[in-house]
Coordinates of C-alpha atoms and ligand atoms in Angstrom, one line a residue:
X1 CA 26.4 22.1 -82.9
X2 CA 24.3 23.4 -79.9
X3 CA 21.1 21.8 -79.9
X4 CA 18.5 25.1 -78.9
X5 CA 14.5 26.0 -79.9
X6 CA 16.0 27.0 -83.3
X7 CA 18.0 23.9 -83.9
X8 CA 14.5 21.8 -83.1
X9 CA 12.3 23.8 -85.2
X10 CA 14.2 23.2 -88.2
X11 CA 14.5 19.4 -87.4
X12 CA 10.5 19.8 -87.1
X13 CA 9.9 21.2 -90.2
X14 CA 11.6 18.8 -92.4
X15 CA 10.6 15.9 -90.7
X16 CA 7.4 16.7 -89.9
X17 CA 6.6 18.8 -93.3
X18 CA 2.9 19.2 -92.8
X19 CA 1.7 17.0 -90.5
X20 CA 0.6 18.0 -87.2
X21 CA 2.0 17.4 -83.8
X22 CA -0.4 15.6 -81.8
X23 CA 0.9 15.2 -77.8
X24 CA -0.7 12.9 -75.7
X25 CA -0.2 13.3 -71.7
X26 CA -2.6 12.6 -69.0
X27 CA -1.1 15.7 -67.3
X28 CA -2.1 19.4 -68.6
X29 CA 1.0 22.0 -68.9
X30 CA -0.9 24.3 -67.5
X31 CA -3.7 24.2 -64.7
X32 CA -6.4 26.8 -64.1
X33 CA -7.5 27.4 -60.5
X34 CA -9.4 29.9 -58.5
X35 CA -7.7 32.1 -56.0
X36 CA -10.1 34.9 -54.3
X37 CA -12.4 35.0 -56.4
X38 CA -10.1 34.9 -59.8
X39 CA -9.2 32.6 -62.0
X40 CA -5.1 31.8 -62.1
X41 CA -3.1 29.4 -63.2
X42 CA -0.1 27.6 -62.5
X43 CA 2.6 25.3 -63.7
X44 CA 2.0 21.3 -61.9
X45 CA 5.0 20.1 -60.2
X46 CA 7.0 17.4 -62.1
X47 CA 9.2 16.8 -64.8
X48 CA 7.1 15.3 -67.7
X49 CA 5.3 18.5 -68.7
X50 CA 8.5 20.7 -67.4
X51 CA 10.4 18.5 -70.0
X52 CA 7.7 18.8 -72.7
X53 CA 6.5 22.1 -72.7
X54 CA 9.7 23.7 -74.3
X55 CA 9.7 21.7 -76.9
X56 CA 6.1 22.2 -77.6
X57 CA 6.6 25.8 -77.5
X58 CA 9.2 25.5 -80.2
X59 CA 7.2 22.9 -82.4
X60 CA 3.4 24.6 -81.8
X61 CA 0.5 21.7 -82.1
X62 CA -1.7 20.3 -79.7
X63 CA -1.5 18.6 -76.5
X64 CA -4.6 16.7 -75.5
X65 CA -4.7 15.8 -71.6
X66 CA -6.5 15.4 -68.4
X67 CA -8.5 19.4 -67.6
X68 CA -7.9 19.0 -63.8
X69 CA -8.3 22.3 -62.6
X70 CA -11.2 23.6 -61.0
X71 CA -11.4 26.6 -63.7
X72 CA -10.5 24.9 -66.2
X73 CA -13.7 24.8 -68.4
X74 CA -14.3 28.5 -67.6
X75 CA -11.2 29.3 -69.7
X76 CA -12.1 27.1 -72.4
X77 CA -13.8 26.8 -75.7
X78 CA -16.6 23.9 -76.0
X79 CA -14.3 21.2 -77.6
X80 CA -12.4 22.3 -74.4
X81 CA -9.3 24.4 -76.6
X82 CA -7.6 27.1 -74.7
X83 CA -4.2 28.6 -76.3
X84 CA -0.9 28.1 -73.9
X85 CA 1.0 29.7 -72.4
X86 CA -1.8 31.5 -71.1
X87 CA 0.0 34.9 -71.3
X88 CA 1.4 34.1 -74.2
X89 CA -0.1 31.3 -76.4
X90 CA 2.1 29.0 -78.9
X91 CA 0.1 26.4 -79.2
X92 CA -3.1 24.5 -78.1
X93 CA -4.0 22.9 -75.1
X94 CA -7.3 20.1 -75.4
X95 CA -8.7 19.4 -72.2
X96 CA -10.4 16.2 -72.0
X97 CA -12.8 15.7 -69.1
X98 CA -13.2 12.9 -66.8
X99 CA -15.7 12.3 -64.4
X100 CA -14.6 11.3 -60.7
X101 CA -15.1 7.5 -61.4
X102 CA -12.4 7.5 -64.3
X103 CA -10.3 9.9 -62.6
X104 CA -10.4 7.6 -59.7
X105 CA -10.1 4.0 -61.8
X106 CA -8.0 4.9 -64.3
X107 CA -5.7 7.6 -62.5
X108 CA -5.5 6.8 -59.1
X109 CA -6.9 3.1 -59.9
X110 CA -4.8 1.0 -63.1
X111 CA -2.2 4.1 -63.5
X112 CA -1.4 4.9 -59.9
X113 CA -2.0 1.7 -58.0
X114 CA -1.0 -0.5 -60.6
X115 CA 1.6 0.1 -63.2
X116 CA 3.9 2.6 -60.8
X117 CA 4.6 0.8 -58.4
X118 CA 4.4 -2.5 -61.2
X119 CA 7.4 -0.4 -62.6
X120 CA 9.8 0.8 -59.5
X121 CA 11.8 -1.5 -57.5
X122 CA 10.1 0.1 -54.1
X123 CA 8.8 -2.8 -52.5
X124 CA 5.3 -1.2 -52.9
X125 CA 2.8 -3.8 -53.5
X126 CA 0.8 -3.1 -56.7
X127 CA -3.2 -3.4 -56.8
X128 CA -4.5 -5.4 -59.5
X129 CA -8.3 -4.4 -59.9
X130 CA -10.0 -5.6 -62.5
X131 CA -12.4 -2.5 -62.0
X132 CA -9.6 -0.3 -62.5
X133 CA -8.4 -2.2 -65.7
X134 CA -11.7 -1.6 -67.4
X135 CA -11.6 2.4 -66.2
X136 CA -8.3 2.8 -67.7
X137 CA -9.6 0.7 -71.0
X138 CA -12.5 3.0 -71.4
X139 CA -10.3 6.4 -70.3
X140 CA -7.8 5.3 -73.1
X141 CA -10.7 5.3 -75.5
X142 CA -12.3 8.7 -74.8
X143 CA -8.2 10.2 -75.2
X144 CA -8.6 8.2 -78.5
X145 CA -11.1 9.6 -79.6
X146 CA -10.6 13.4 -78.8
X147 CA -6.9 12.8 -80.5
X148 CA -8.7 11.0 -83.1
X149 CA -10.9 14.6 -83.2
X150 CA -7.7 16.4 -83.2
X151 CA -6.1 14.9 -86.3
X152 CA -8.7 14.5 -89.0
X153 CA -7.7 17.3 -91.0
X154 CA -4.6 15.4 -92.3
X155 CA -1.2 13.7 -91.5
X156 CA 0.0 13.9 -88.1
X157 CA 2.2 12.5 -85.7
X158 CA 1.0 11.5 -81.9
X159 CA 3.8 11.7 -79.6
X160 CA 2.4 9.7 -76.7
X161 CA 3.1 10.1 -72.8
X162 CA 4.0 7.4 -70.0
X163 CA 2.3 4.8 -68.5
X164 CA -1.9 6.3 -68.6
X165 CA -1.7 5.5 -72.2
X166 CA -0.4 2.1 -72.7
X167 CA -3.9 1.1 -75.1
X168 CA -3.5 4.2 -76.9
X169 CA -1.3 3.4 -79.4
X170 CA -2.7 0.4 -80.7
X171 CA -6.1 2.1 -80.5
X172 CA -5.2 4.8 -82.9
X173 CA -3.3 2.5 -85.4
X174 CA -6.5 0.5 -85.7
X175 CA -8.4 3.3 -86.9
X176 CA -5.6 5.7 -88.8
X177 CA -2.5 3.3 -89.6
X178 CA -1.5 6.2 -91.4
X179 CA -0.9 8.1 -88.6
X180 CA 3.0 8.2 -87.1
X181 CA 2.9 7.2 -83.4
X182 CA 5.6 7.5 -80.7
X183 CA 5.7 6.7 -77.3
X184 CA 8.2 7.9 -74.3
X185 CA 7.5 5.3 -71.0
X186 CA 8.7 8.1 -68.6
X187 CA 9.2 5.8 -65.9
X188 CA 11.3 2.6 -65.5
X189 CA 10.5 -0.5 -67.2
X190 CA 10.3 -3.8 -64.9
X191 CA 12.1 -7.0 -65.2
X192 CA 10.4 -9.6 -66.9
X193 CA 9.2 -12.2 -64.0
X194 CA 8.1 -9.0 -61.9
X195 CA 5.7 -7.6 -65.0
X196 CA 4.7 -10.6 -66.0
X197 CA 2.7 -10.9 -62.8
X198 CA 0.4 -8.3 -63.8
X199 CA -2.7 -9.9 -64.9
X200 CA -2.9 -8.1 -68.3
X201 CA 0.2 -8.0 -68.7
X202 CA -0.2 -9.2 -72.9
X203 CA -2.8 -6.0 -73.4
X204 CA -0.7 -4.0 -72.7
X205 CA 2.3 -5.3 -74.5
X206 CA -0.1 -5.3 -77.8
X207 CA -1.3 -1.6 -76.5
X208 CA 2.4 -0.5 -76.7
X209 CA 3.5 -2.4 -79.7
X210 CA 1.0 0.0 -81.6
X211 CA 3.6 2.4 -81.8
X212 CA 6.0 3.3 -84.6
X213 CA 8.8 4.0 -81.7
X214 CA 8.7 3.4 -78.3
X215 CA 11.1 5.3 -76.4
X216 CA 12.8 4.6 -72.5
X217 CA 15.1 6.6 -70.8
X218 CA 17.9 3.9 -70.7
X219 CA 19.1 1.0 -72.6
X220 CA 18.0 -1.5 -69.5
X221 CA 14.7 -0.4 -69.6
X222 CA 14.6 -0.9 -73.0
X223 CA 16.2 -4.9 -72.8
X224 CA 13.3 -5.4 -69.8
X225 CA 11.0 -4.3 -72.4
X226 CA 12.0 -6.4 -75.4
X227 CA 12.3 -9.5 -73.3
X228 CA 8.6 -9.0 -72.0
X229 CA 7.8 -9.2 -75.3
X230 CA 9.6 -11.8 -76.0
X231 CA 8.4 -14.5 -73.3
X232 CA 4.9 -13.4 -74.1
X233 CA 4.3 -12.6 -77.6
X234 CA 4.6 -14.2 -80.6
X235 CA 6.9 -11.8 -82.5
X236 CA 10.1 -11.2 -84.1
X237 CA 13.2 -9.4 -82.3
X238 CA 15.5 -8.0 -84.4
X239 CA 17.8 -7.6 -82.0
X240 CA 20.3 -5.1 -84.4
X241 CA 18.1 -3.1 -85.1
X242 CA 16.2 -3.1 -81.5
X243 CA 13.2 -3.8 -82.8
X244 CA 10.1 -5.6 -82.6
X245 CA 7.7 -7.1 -85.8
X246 CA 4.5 -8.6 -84.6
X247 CA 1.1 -8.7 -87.5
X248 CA 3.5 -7.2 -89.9
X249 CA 3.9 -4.0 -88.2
X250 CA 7.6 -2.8 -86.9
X251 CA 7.8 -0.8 -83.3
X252 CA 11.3 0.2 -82.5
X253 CA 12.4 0.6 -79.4
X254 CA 15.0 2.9 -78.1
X255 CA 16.3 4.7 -75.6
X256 CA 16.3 8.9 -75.3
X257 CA 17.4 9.9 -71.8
X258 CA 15.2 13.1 -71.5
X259 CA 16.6 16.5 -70.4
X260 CA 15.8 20.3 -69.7
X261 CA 16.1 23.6 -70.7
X262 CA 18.8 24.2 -70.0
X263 CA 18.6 28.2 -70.5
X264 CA 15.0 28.6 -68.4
X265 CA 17.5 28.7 -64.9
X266 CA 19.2 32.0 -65.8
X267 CA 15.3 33.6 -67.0
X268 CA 13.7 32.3 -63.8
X269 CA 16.6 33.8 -62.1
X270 CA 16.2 36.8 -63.2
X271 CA 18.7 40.2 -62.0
X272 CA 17.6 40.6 -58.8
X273 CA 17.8 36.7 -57.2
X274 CA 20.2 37.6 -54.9
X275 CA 18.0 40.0 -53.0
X276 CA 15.1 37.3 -52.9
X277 CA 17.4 35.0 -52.0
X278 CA 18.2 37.7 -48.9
X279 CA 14.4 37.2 -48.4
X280 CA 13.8 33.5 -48.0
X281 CA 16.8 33.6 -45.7
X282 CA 15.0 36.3 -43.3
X283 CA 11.4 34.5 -43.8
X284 CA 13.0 31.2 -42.8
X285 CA 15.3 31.9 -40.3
X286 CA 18.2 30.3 -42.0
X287 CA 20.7 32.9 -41.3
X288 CA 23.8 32.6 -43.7
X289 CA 23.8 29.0 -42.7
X290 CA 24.5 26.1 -46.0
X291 CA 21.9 24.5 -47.2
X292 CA 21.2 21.1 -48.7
X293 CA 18.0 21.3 -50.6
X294 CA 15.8 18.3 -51.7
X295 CA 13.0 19.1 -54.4
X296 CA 10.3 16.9 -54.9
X297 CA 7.1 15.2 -55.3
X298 CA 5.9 14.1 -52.2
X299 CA 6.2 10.4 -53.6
X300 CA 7.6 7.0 -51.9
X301 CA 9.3 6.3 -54.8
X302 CA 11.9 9.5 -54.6
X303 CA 13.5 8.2 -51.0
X304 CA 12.5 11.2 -49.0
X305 CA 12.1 9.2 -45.5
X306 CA 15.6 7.6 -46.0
X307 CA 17.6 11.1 -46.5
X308 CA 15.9 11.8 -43.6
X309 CA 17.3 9.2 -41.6
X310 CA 20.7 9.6 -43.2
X311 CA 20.4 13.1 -41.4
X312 CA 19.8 11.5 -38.5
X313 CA 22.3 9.7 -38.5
X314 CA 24.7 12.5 -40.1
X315 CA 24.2 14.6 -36.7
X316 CA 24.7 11.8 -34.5
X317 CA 28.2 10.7 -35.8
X318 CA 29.2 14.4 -36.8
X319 CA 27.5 16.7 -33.9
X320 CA 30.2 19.3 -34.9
X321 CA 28.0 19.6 -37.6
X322 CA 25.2 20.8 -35.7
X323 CA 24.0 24.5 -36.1
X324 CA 26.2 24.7 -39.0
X325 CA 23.6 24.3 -41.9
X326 CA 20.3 23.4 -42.8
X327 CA 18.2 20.8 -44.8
X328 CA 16.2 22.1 -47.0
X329 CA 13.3 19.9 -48.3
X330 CA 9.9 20.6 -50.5
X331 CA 7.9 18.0 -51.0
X332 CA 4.9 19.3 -53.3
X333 CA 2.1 17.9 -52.3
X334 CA 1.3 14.6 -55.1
X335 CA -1.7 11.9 -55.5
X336 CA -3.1 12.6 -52.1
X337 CA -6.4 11.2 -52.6
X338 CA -4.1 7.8 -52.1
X339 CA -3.7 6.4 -48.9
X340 CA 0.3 5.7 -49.8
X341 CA 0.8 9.6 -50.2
X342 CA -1.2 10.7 -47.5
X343 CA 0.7 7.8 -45.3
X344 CA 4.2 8.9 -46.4
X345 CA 3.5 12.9 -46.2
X346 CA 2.4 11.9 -42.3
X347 CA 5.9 10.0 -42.4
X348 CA 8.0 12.7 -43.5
X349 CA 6.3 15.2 -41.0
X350 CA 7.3 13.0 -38.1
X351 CA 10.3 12.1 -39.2
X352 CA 10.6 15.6 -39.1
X353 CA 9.9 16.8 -35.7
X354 CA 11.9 14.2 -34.5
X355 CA 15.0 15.5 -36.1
X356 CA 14.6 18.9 -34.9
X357 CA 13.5 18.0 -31.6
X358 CA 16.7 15.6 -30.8
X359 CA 19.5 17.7 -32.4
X360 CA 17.4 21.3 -33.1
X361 CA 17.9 24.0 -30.4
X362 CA 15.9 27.2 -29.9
X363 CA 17.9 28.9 -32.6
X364 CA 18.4 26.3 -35.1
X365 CA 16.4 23.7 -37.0
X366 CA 18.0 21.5 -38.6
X367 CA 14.9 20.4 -40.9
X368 CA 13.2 22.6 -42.6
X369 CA 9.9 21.3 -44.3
X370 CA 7.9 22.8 -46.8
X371 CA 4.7 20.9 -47.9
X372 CA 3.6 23.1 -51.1
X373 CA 3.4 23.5 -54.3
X374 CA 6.1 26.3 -55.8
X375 CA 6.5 27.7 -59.1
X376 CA 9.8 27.2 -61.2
X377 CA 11.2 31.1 -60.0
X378 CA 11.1 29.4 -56.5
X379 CA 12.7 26.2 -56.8
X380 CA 15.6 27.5 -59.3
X381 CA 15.9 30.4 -56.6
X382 CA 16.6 27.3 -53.9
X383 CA 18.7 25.4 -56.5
X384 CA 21.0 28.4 -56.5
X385 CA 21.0 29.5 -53.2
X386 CA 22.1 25.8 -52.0
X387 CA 25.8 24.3 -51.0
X388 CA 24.2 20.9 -52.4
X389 CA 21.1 19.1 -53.7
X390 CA 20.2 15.5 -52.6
X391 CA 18.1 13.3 -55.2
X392 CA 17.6 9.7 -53.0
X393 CA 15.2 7.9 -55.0
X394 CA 14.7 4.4 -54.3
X395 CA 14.2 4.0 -57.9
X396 CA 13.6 6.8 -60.6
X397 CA 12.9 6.7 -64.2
X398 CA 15.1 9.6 -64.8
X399 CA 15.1 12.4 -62.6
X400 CA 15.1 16.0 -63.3
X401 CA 15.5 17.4 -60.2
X402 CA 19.2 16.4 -61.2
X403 CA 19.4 18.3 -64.2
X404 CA 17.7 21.1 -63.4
X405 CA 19.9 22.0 -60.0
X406 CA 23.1 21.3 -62.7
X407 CA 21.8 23.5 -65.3
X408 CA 21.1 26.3 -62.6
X409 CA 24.4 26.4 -61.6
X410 CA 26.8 28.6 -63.8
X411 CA 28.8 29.3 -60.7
X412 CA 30.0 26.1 -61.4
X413 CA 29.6 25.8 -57.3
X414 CA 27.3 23.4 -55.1
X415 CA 27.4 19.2 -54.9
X416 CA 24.9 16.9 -56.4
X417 CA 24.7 13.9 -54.1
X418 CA 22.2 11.6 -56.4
X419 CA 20.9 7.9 -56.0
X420 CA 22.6 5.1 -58.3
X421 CA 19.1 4.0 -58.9
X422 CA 18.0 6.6 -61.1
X423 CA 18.8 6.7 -65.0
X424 CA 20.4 10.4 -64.3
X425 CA 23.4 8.3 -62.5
X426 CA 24.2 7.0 -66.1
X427 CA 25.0 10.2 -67.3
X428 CA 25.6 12.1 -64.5
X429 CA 28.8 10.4 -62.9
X430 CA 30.6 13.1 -61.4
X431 CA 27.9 13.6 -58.7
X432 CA 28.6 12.2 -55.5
X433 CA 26.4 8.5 -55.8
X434 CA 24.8 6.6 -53.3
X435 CA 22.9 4.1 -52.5
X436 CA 19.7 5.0 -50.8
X437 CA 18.8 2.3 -49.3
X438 CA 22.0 2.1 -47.3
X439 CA 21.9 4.6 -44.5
X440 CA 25.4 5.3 -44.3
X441 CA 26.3 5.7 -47.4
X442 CA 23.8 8.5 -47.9
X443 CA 24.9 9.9 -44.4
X444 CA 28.3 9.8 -45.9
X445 CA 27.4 11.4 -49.4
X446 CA 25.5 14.5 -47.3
X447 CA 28.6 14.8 -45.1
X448 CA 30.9 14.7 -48.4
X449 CA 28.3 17.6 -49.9
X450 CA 28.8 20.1 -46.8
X451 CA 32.6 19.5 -46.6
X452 CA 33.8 19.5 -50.6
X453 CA 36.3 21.8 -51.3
X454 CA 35.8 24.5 -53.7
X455 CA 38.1 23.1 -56.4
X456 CA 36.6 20.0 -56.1
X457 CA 33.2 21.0 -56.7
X458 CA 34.2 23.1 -59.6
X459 CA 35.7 20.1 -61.2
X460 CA 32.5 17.8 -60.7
X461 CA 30.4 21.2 -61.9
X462 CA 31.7 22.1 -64.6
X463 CA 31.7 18.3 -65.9
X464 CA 28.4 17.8 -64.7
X465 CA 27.4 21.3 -67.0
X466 CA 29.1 20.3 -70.0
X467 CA 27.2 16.5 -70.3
X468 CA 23.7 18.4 -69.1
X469 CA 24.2 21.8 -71.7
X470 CA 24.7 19.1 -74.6
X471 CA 22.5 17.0 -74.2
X472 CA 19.7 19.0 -73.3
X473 CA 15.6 18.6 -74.2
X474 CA 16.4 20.0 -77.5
X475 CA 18.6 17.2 -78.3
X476 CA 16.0 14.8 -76.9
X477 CA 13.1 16.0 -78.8
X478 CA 15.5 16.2 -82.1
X479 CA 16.6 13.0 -81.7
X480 CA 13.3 11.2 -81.3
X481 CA 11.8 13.2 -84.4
X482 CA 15.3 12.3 -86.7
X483 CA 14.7 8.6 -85.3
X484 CA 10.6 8.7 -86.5
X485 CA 12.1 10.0 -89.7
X486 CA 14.3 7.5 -90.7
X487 CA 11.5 4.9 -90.2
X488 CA 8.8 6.6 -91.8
X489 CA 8.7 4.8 -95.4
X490 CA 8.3 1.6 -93.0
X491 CA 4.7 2.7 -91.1
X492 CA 3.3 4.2 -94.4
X493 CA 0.7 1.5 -94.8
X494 CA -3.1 1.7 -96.6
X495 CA -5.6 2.8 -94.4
X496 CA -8.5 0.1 -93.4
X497 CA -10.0 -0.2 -90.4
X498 CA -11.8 2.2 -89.5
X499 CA -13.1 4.2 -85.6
X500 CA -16.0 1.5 -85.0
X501 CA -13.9 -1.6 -86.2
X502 CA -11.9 -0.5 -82.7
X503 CA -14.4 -0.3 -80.8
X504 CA -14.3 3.3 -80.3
X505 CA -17.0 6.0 -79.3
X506 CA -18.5 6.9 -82.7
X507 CA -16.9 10.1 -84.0
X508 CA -18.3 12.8 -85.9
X509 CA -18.1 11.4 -89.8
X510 CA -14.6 13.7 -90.5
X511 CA -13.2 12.1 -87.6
X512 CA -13.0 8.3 -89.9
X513 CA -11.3 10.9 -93.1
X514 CA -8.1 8.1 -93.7
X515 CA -4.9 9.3 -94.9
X516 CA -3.2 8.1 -98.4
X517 CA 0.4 7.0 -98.3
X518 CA 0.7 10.0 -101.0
X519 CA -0.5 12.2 -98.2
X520 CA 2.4 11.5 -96.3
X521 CA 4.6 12.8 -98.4
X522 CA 7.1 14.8 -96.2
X523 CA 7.2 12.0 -93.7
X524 CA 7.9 9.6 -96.1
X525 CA 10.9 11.5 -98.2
X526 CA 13.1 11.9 -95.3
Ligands
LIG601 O1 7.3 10.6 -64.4 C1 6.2 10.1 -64.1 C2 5.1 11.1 -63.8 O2 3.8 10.5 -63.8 C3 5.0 12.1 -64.9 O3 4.0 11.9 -65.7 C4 4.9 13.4 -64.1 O4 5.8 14.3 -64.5 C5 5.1 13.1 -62.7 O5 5.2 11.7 -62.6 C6 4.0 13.7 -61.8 O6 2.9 12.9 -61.7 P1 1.4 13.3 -61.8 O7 1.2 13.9 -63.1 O8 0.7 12.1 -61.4 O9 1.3 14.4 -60.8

């Protein structure tokens, strides 16, 4: 059975009955901006909140993150509520604010200094500041209490985001144990002796082990996880049914290797692609030359420098190759108050000009750079338009860059050459896989993408297709509410403590209402 919106929503309503769905994410699905003088607003670039906002479209609720854009209190109610989609609302988006100093500890700070580059193999030393730490600790707090806010009308289930929130969970069981919490860690999870050199390492083991289920993208992340625990808690594992018991309370941990929609290509397509298509050929001067697009963040985690050199060294071996296609790359613009984004984006533009000035003539570039933020029409137009798509990270929770450039392509036509290191490898195997790191390897996967035959990338394609349409974001979400169903009788427990026991800001007096087990009720029976 197909797993689609329809599918979901039933699995939602019996497993959630009445209890509301709470989603937790520092990033907002939707951002308001000004542009001339109006207010617009856009879709951010990456694939947590592409993944999400489906299946919150499907399942209604509330999602409670950071309100980042410049207009975004002018669209707003005065708890900070604004219906989304914008042009067509299914359910509510709660902005919480943050002044510059948390946005700048706790984002940039513990989140972005810290624990990404604590969590990718990249070489990337992380910053341990114990300023940051206690911005993240008090930002963790304030999304406690707004989701606290958020839920005091009854049973609900929080469904938590990645690394911003790692004291949340724990945070929220201390004042409402009734309430069901899940987590999905977007990005990988470290091996033990690396994590454990993060000074607070133990808070936020105890921060995660809040949760009811705690969800990776793969099975290794998963072990790393479990074994963190392990060496630094004292706990049980119950290693058959992955799961952890520490104070009485039970987290399992799993993994659900997230998706997309995979129908939103053909709609952002639309009739008429081919003619845009026509368009961004004549605007870019790419003639009716191949491309090989890359799609992403500009982030030194997703290998852009290396497929650059592999270029590189792609024309130099193979110069027959020159004037015969182009590369293709957007790199959105991503965390550039960082000195590590701003460095790398001045990278990739150099790397750049170096490519096209040493193989590039007056008619042809064999680079083609473009440093901005575009909207889902644009990217699935690229996705279509290209001969192949190259993901390189160095090391990459997931991917969806991947997924998406499969699920665009019912021509069953174009190569995916994609890095070993991300957890899209595991289930994506009939892409062309590389190693990054190894320059010609990648050189060679490139040269393998522009020279495939057509049978041969029909057979990958259509493979590819199959494993991406079934197990699609549908099945993901599905699968993590089935899994919180089967536990619930386990994390049905009295309700105690209560919001200033936590040490959290005091909350209007509904805000400490506790649930009953009998309250529970639809949870519970399943
Ligand atoms: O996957 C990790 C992640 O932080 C996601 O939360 C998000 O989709 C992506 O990277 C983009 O990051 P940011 O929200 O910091 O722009």
């Amino acid at each position: 059975m197909v797993w689609n919106t329809q599918r979901l929503l039933e699995v939602a309503r019996t497993r959630l009955g009445n209890a509301q769905l709470i989603v937790v994410a520092n990033r907002e699905p939707y951002i308001h901006r000004y542009r001339e003088g109006e207010v617009e607003w856009i879709r951010p670039a990456g694939g947590l909140t592409t993944a999400l906002d489906p299946v919150m479209q499907a399942c209604g609720g509330v999602w409670v993150a950071h309100g980042s854009g410049e207009a975004d209190r002018d669209v707003c109610d005065a708890a900070g509520r604004v219906g989304v989609p914008p042009d067509q609302p299914r359910y509510t988006l709660r902005r919480v604010w943050l002044t510059r100093e948390q946005e700048e500890g706790y984002y940039y700070g513990f989140a972005n200094s810290c624990l990404w580059p604590l969590c990718h193999q990249v070489f990337c030393r992380p910053v341990f500041d114990p300023q940051h730490w206690q911005i993240y600790r008090q930002v963790n707090e304030l999304f406690a209490a707004a989701v606290l806010e958020e839920a005091q009308n009854g049973p609900a289930l929080i469904f938590v985001q990645d690394y911003h929130f790692a004291l949340l969970p724990r945070l929220l069981k201390q004042v409402r144990p009734d309430l069901i919490i899940a987590h999905f860690w977007h990005i990988p999870w470290p091996e033990v002796d690396k994590f454990l050199v993060c000074p607070w390492a133990r808070d936020i083991l105890e921060g995660l082990l809040g949760n009811d289920l705690l969800g990776f993208h793969t099975q290794h992340d998963c072990n790393n996880f479990q074994e963190c625990v392990d060496r630094t808690l004292e706990c049980r594992l119950n290693r058959e049914e992955f799961s952890i018991i520490r104070g009485g309370r039970q987290t399992r941990v799993r993994p659900f290797p997230i998706s997309v929609d995979t129908d939103l290509p053909r709609r952002y397509l639309g009739p008429n692609w081919e003619s845009r298509a026509a368009q961004w050929r004549k605007k870019l001067r790419l003639g009716q030359r191949p491309l090989l697009v890359g799609v992403d963040r500009l982030d030194y985690t997703k290998g852009i420098p290396e497929r650059l050199q592999a270029l590189d060294h792609l024309l130099r071996h193979h110069p027959e190759l020159k004037g015969t296609f182009h590369f293709l790359q957007v790199g959105a613009p991503s965390r550039t108050h960082l000195p590590a984004y701003r460095d790398l984006a001045e990278q990739v533009e150099e790397l750049t000009e170096r490519i096209n000035w040493e193989h590039g003539t007056s008619h042809w570039r064999p680079v083609v750079l473009l440093q901005e933020h575009y909207g889902p029409e644009e990217i699935t137009l690229l996705y279509r338009m290209a001969a192949g798509c190259v993901v390189s990270s160095l090391h990459d929770g997931m991917n969806l860059v991947a997924k998406e450039f499969v699920a665009t392509r019912d021509d069953e036509r174009g190569v995916l050459v994609l890095s070993r290191f991300t957890g899209a490898a595991r289930e994506l195997t009939d892409a062309v896989l590389v190693n990054p790191f190894d320059v010609e390897e990648l050189a060679a996967g490139l040269y393998q993408a522009l020279t495939m035959p057509l049978e041969e990338q029909e057979r990958r394609m259509r493979r590819l297709r199959a494993q991406v349409l079934e197990h699609n974001i549908y099945r993901w979400a599905g699968q993590l509410l089935s899994a919180l169903g089967r536990m619930a009788p386990d994390v049905t427990a009295p309700a105690t403590a209560t919001v200033e026991a936590a040490g959290l800001p005091h909350l209007p007096a509904a805000a400490t209402h506790h649930q009953t087990v009998d309250s529970l009720a639809p949870l519970t029976r399943l």
